[in-house]
Short mmCIF file of C-alpha atoms in Angstrom, two decimals:
data_model
loop_
_atom_site.label_atom_id
_atom_site.label_comp_id
_atom_site.label_asym_id
_atom_site.label_seq_id
_atom_site.Cartn_x
_atom_site.Cartn_y
_atom_site.Cartn_z
CA UNK A 1 -54.63 48.18 -1.87
CA UNK A 2 -55.58 51.56 -0.33
CA UNK A 3 -54.62 53.41 -3.43
CA UNK A 4 -56.75 50.99 -5.45
CA UNK A 5 -59.83 51.43 -3.25
CA UNK A 6 -59.34 55.21 -3.39
CA UNK A 7 -59.20 55.04 -7.10
CA UNK A 8 -62.30 52.99 -7.40
CA UNK A 9 -64.16 55.25 -5.05
CA UNK A 10 -63.03 58.33 -6.96
CA UNK A 11 -63.75 57.16 -10.54
CA UNK A 12 -66.49 54.63 -10.29
CA UNK A 13 -69.53 54.13 -10.89
CA UNK A 14 -69.03 54.76 -14.58
CA UNK A 15 -72.79 54.17 -15.02
CA UNK A 16 -75.48 54.42 -12.54
CA UNK A 17 -76.65 50.91 -13.22
CA UNK A 18 -73.34 49.29 -12.25
CA UNK A 19 -73.31 50.17 -8.53
CA UNK A 20 -76.09 52.38 -7.90
CA UNK A 21 -76.08 56.23 -7.70
CA UNK A 22 -73.38 57.93 -5.90
CA UNK A 23 -74.65 59.95 -2.95
CA UNK A 24 -75.10 63.63 -3.76
CA UNK A 25 -73.47 66.24 -1.48
CA UNK A 26 -75.98 68.77 -0.12
CA UNK A 27 -76.26 71.94 -2.07
CA UNK A 28 -74.13 70.53 -4.96
CA UNK A 29 -75.56 70.20 -8.42
CA UNK A 30 -75.44 66.55 -9.75
CA UNK A 31 -72.56 65.50 -11.93
CA UNK A 32 -72.61 62.71 -14.43
CA UNK A 33 -70.34 59.77 -13.64
CA UNK A 34 -66.85 59.57 -15.18
CA UNK A 35 -66.78 57.06 -17.97
CA UNK A 36 -63.99 54.70 -18.85
CA UNK A 37 -63.50 56.70 -22.13
CA UNK A 38 -63.21 59.95 -20.21
CA UNK A 39 -60.59 58.56 -18.00
CA UNK A 40 -58.45 57.55 -21.03
CA UNK A 41 -58.84 61.00 -22.60
CA UNK A 42 -57.80 62.52 -19.24
CA UNK A 43 -54.71 60.29 -19.24
CA UNK A 44 -53.82 61.44 -22.84
CA UNK A 45 -54.32 65.14 -21.83
CA UNK A 46 -52.04 64.80 -18.93
CA UNK A 47 -49.26 63.09 -20.70
CA UNK A 48 -49.41 65.39 -23.91
CA UNK A 49 -50.20 68.64 -22.07
CA UNK A 50 -51.71 69.63 -25.37
CA UNK A 51 -55.41 69.41 -26.57
CA UNK A 52 -54.56 68.98 -30.28
CA UNK A 53 -51.81 66.35 -29.58
CA UNK A 54 -53.94 64.47 -27.23
CA UNK A 55 -56.83 64.45 -29.70
CA UNK A 56 -54.38 63.20 -32.41
CA UNK A 57 -53.10 60.46 -30.06
CA UNK A 58 -56.73 59.37 -29.32
CA UNK A 59 -57.90 59.61 -32.90
CA UNK A 60 -60.54 62.00 -32.14
CA UNK A 61 -61.21 65.73 -33.23
CA UNK A 62 -59.78 68.64 -31.35
CA UNK A 63 -63.35 69.84 -30.54
CA UNK A 64 -64.21 66.47 -28.85
CA UNK A 65 -61.11 66.55 -26.72
CA UNK A 66 -61.75 70.16 -25.78
CA UNK A 67 -65.28 69.07 -24.72
CA UNK A 68 -63.80 66.18 -22.66
CA UNK A 69 -61.47 68.69 -20.86
CA UNK A 70 -64.39 70.98 -20.11
CA UNK A 71 -66.28 68.09 -18.59
CA UNK A 72 -63.46 66.95 -16.55
CA UNK A 73 -62.96 70.58 -15.21
CA UNK A 74 -66.59 70.60 -14.26
CA UNK A 75 -66.35 67.19 -12.73
CA UNK A 76 -63.41 67.86 -10.50
CA UNK A 77 -64.13 71.61 -9.91
CA UNK A 78 -60.47 72.22 -11.00
CA UNK A 79 -58.84 73.83 -14.17
CA UNK A 80 -56.52 70.64 -14.36
CA UNK A 81 -54.38 72.16 -17.13
CA UNK A 82 -53.41 75.77 -16.96
CA UNK A 83 -51.98 77.64 -19.98
CA UNK A 84 -48.64 79.40 -19.32
CA UNK A 85 -45.72 80.72 -21.28
CA UNK A 86 -44.21 77.32 -21.26
CA UNK A 87 -47.43 75.55 -22.57
CA UNK A 88 -50.14 73.79 -20.67
CA UNK A 89 -49.16 72.77 -17.02
CA UNK A 90 -51.07 70.34 -14.92
CA UNK A 91 -52.37 71.49 -11.53
CA UNK A 92 -51.47 69.59 -8.39
CA UNK A 93 -54.95 68.13 -8.22
CA UNK A 94 -54.57 66.97 -11.96
CA UNK A 95 -51.27 65.10 -11.06
CA UNK A 96 -52.89 63.44 -8.10
CA UNK A 97 -56.00 62.46 -10.17
CA UNK A 98 -53.65 61.15 -12.87
CA UNK A 99 -51.89 58.88 -10.51
CA UNK A 100 -55.22 57.50 -9.25
CA UNK A 101 -56.63 57.26 -12.86
CA UNK A 102 -53.68 55.08 -13.88
CA UNK A 103 -54.47 52.54 -11.01
CA UNK A 104 -58.16 52.69 -11.72
CA UNK A 105 -57.49 52.01 -15.45
CA UNK A 106 -55.31 49.04 -14.62
CA UNK A 107 -58.00 47.69 -12.25
CA UNK A 108 -60.88 48.11 -14.59
CA UNK A 109 -58.94 46.86 -17.60
CA UNK A 110 -56.55 44.19 -16.32
CA UNK A 111 -55.33 43.21 -19.77
CA UNK A 112 -54.82 46.77 -21.13
CA UNK A 113 -50.99 46.71 -20.36
CA UNK A 114 -50.62 43.46 -22.24
CA UNK A 115 -52.98 44.16 -25.01
CA UNK A 116 -52.15 47.66 -25.71
CA UNK A 117 -49.13 47.83 -27.89
CA UNK A 118 -47.04 50.95 -28.94
CA UNK A 119 -46.61 51.21 -32.69
CA UNK A 120 -43.34 53.37 -32.80
CA UNK A 121 -43.43 53.66 -36.72
CA UNK A 122 -46.97 55.15 -36.71
CA UNK A 123 -46.66 57.28 -33.38
CA UNK A 124 -46.53 61.09 -33.16
CA UNK A 125 -45.81 61.15 -29.55
CA UNK A 126 -43.86 64.09 -28.12
CA UNK A 127 -41.14 63.16 -25.60
CA UNK A 128 -39.20 65.56 -23.63
CA UNK A 129 -35.70 64.97 -21.92
CA UNK A 130 -33.99 67.23 -19.41
CA UNK A 131 -30.20 66.69 -19.41
CA UNK A 132 -26.84 68.52 -19.27
CA UNK A 133 -25.15 70.04 -22.33
CA UNK A 134 -22.38 67.48 -22.20
CA UNK A 135 -24.71 64.63 -22.18
CA UNK A 136 -26.84 66.11 -24.82
CA UNK A 137 -23.86 66.30 -26.98
CA UNK A 138 -23.09 62.72 -26.46
CA UNK A 139 -26.58 61.38 -26.79
CA UNK A 140 -28.61 63.63 -28.97
CA UNK A 141 -27.16 62.50 -32.34
CA UNK A 142 -27.57 58.75 -31.91
CA UNK A 143 -31.09 59.29 -30.35
CA UNK A 144 -32.09 61.38 -33.35
CA UNK A 145 -30.80 58.74 -35.80
CA UNK A 146 -32.61 55.85 -33.86
CA UNK A 147 -35.95 57.89 -33.92
CA UNK A 148 -35.53 58.68 -37.71
CA UNK A 149 -35.01 54.93 -38.44
CA UNK A 150 -37.64 53.34 -35.92
CA UNK A 151 -40.05 56.13 -35.21
CA UNK A 152 -39.96 58.91 -37.74
CA UNK A 153 -43.19 60.61 -36.51
CA UNK A 154 -42.00 60.98 -32.89
CA UNK A 155 -41.05 64.51 -31.79
CA UNK A 156 -38.30 64.93 -29.23
CA UNK A 157 -37.31 68.02 -27.23
CA UNK A 158 -34.16 68.03 -25.41
CA UNK A 159 -33.80 70.70 -22.70
CA UNK A 160 -30.63 71.79 -20.90
CA UNK A 161 -30.66 71.26 -17.31
CA UNK A 162 -27.96 71.59 -14.56
CA UNK A 163 -30.04 68.99 -12.64
CA UNK A 164 -31.65 71.55 -10.29
CA UNK A 165 -35.39 71.26 -10.29
CA UNK A 166 -35.35 68.00 -12.24
CA UNK A 167 -37.46 66.25 -9.57
CA UNK A 168 -40.20 68.83 -9.74
CA UNK A 169 -40.13 68.66 -13.56
CA UNK A 170 -40.65 64.86 -13.46
CA UNK A 171 -43.38 65.11 -10.98
CA UNK A 172 -45.15 67.93 -12.85
CA UNK A 173 -44.87 65.97 -16.10
CA UNK A 174 -42.94 68.71 -17.59
CA UNK A 175 -40.47 66.17 -18.93
CA UNK A 176 -40.49 62.47 -19.59
CA UNK A 177 -37.01 61.62 -18.62
CA UNK A 178 -34.13 63.14 -16.99
CA UNK A 179 -30.53 61.80 -17.90
CA UNK A 180 -27.84 62.62 -15.47
CA UNK A 181 -26.83 61.87 -11.84
CA UNK A 182 -29.02 62.53 -8.76
CA UNK A 183 -27.37 61.78 -5.61
CA UNK A 184 -30.43 60.94 -3.59
CA UNK A 185 -33.45 60.43 -5.86
CA UNK A 186 -36.92 60.39 -3.95
CA UNK A 187 -38.99 57.26 -3.80
CA UNK A 188 -41.45 58.35 -6.44
CA UNK A 189 -38.85 58.35 -9.11
CA UNK A 190 -37.60 55.23 -11.06
CA UNK A 191 -34.09 54.89 -12.14
CA UNK A 192 -31.98 52.92 -14.56
CA UNK A 193 -28.21 53.09 -14.86
CA UNK A 194 -27.30 53.60 -18.56
CA UNK A 195 -23.71 54.93 -18.60
CA UNK A 196 -21.15 53.93 -15.90
CA UNK A 197 -18.35 56.38 -15.65
CA UNK A 198 -15.50 57.31 -13.43
CA UNK A 199 -14.01 60.91 -12.56
CA UNK A 200 -10.51 62.15 -13.01
CA UNK A 201 -8.55 65.35 -12.56
CA UNK A 202 -7.45 67.38 -15.42
CA UNK A 203 -4.44 69.93 -15.71
CA UNK A 204 -2.64 71.59 -18.50
CA UNK A 205 -0.06 69.67 -20.25
CA UNK A 206 2.37 72.50 -19.44
CA UNK A 207 1.46 72.58 -15.68
CA UNK A 208 4.43 73.95 -13.66
CA UNK A 209 4.24 71.34 -11.00
CA UNK A 210 1.71 68.49 -11.62
CA UNK A 211 2.85 65.79 -14.07
CA UNK A 212 1.92 62.14 -13.88
CA UNK A 213 0.02 62.34 -10.52
CA UNK A 214 -1.38 64.76 -8.17
CA UNK A 215 -1.04 65.04 -4.39
CA UNK A 216 -3.53 66.29 -1.91
CA UNK A 217 -1.32 69.23 -1.21
CA UNK A 218 -1.29 70.17 -4.84
CA UNK A 219 -5.11 69.64 -5.14
CA UNK A 220 -5.61 72.05 -2.24
CA UNK A 221 -2.97 74.53 -3.22
CA UNK A 222 -4.13 75.29 -6.86
CA UNK A 223 -7.52 77.02 -7.69
CA UNK A 224 -10.17 74.89 -9.43
CA UNK A 225 -12.49 75.31 -12.36
CA UNK A 226 -16.24 74.23 -11.68
CA UNK A 227 -19.17 74.43 -13.78
CA UNK A 228 -22.93 75.22 -13.55
CA UNK A 229 -24.97 76.76 -10.78
CA UNK A 230 -23.77 76.72 -7.03
CA UNK A 231 -23.25 73.52 -5.50
CA UNK A 232 -26.45 71.50 -4.94
CA UNK A 233 -27.19 67.85 -4.09
CA UNK A 234 -27.71 67.33 -7.92
CA UNK A 235 -24.25 68.64 -8.93
CA UNK A 236 -22.68 65.23 -8.18
CA UNK A 237 -18.91 65.72 -8.86
CA UNK A 238 -18.55 69.02 -7.04
CA UNK A 239 -20.62 67.83 -4.05
CA UNK A 240 -18.72 64.42 -3.99
CA UNK A 241 -15.28 66.24 -3.98
CA UNK A 242 -16.47 68.49 -1.12
CA UNK A 243 -17.57 65.50 0.85
CA UNK A 244 -14.29 63.59 0.28
CA UNK A 245 -12.38 66.47 1.51
CA UNK A 246 -14.47 66.83 4.65
CA UNK A 247 -16.09 70.00 3.38
CA UNK A 248 -14.66 72.74 5.82
CA UNK A 249 -12.01 70.51 7.15
CA UNK A 250 -10.09 70.44 3.71
CA UNK A 251 -11.84 73.16 1.63
CA UNK A 252 -10.90 73.42 -1.99
CA UNK A 253 -11.21 76.78 -3.65
CA UNK A 254 -12.65 77.69 -7.11
CA UNK A 255 -11.25 80.54 -9.03
CA UNK A 256 -13.85 80.31 -11.83
CA UNK A 257 -17.31 79.03 -12.44
CA UNK A 258 -18.38 78.54 -16.08
CA UNK A 259 -21.84 77.82 -17.59
CA UNK A 260 -21.38 74.11 -18.57
CA UNK A 261 -18.81 71.45 -18.49
CA UNK A 262 -17.71 71.75 -22.07
CA UNK A 263 -15.88 74.98 -21.41
CA UNK A 264 -13.90 73.57 -18.47
CA UNK A 265 -11.10 71.74 -20.37
CA UNK A 266 -10.24 74.85 -22.33
CA UNK A 267 -10.00 76.99 -19.21
CA UNK A 268 -7.70 74.20 -17.71
CA UNK A 269 -5.49 74.13 -20.73
CA UNK A 270 -4.87 77.87 -20.59
CA UNK A 271 -4.08 78.04 -16.84
CA UNK A 272 -2.45 76.28 -14.03
CA UNK A 273 -5.89 75.31 -12.54
CA UNK A 274 -7.39 72.02 -11.79
CA UNK A 275 -10.73 70.50 -12.56
CA UNK A 276 -12.43 67.24 -11.65
CA UNK A 277 -14.54 65.95 -14.51
CA UNK A 278 -15.96 62.66 -15.88
CA UNK A 279 -13.15 60.75 -17.57
CA UNK A 280 -15.05 60.61 -20.85
CA UNK A 281 -14.86 64.54 -21.00
CA UNK A 282 -11.21 64.36 -20.24
CA UNK A 283 -10.48 61.88 -23.12
CA UNK A 284 -12.45 63.89 -25.62
CA UNK A 285 -10.90 67.18 -24.71
CA UNK A 286 -7.35 65.70 -24.80
CA UNK A 287 -7.79 65.17 -28.42
CA UNK A 288 -7.93 68.74 -29.18
CA UNK A 289 -6.44 70.52 -26.16
CA UNK A 290 -3.06 70.21 -24.37
CA UNK A 291 -4.36 68.67 -21.18
CA UNK A 292 -3.64 65.61 -19.37
CA UNK A 293 -5.86 63.39 -16.96
CA UNK A 294 -4.54 62.29 -13.49
CA UNK A 295 -6.11 60.20 -10.79
CA UNK A 296 -7.62 62.30 -7.80
CA UNK A 297 -5.59 62.03 -4.60
CA UNK A 298 -8.63 60.61 -2.78
CA UNK A 299 -11.65 58.28 -3.60
CA UNK A 300 -14.84 59.91 -4.83
CA UNK A 301 -18.08 58.28 -5.87
CA UNK A 302 -18.41 57.56 -9.55
CA UNK A 303 -20.67 60.09 -11.29
CA UNK A 304 -22.59 57.37 -13.17
CA UNK A 305 -25.19 58.40 -15.63
CA UNK A 306 -28.86 57.19 -15.12
CA UNK A 307 -32.14 57.96 -16.57
CA UNK A 308 -34.94 58.95 -14.17
CA UNK A 309 -38.76 58.93 -14.77
CA UNK A 310 -41.77 59.35 -12.52
CA UNK A 311 -43.96 56.45 -11.38
CA UNK A 312 -46.84 58.01 -13.26
CA UNK A 313 -45.22 57.01 -16.58
CA UNK A 314 -43.73 53.67 -15.47
CA UNK A 315 -46.25 51.38 -17.12
CA UNK A 316 -47.08 53.50 -20.21
CA UNK A 317 -46.30 51.34 -23.42
CA UNK A 318 -44.88 54.34 -25.30
CA UNK A 319 -42.78 55.44 -22.37
CA UNK A 320 -41.41 51.84 -21.91
CA UNK A 321 -40.51 51.85 -25.66
CA UNK A 322 -38.68 55.04 -25.31
CA UNK A 323 -36.65 54.11 -22.29
CA UNK A 324 -35.73 50.84 -23.86
CA UNK A 325 -34.55 52.87 -26.87
CA UNK A 326 -32.38 55.14 -24.73
CA UNK A 327 -30.77 52.19 -22.89
CA UNK A 328 -29.90 50.56 -26.14
CA UNK A 329 -28.35 53.76 -27.51
CA UNK A 330 -26.45 54.45 -24.31
CA UNK A 331 -25.09 50.84 -24.41
CA UNK A 332 -23.95 51.36 -28.14
CA UNK A 333 -22.25 54.84 -27.31
CA UNK A 334 -20.19 53.32 -24.34
CA UNK A 335 -19.05 50.28 -26.31
CA UNK A 336 -15.35 50.49 -27.24
#
């Protein structure tokens, strides 16, 4: 309820006749109240991060949307959206205002979430996904096919990510979804499991010692292939292995670190090294490389794949449609 009261105090009155004039701060020039229309335009600007696309989404001219942004900047004494090499980025104040605006809109238009429908066939929305190269290879083709069939006007950007900085990207609205595995997601992120999976070890089919099973001694004796940046809380398998081994108590050594997981099986096939990877990666690689999958000599947490999104987008009808589409696609991909 506190958030609701704060939101009402921040954005209401919309007209002076509704609740009386807001007290003016000494020495500050009067500002006109924020209207409901301006709030909706602000929401579109924050979600699209592009004046032209926000205008197209609202069905208004670019000049009208630019004027709305200028008015919002004066109203809140903040640039709100800053132009960078990566496009327009919302300020910290803009993100906080967006959170409150969403609550205010739901309070002022109780039926908007039920009445406002998303027409996928007519939409020109731009969605952005952060994920790993391996998951992009798995999911990008069926996602593209689904969008061409059901929402041909929607634009999609899939950006590579090693899962570092993904929380900040979601909070800053730099992406709509992250697909991967975050060991300890913060409370302001929503999560949905879309692809359960397990991990296995892979070795060369001509390995001099390891055949149908691997012992802890062998696991520790041979060097390992790992991928991506240095170990972080977002690098789930490497972190899980280290924790299962007791970190310093049973350290495992890596001989080579490669840019992404798709390179790992080829390195394993050419050496006597070991790697711990998702079982789906091992099975796909075994079709073209001389490698074999074996069970790890200890239990590690399953590197299940989930999609994550920020609370700010949770009730957006377009976002809901897109999340449901991703869930349907992932279910079809994992079906035998």
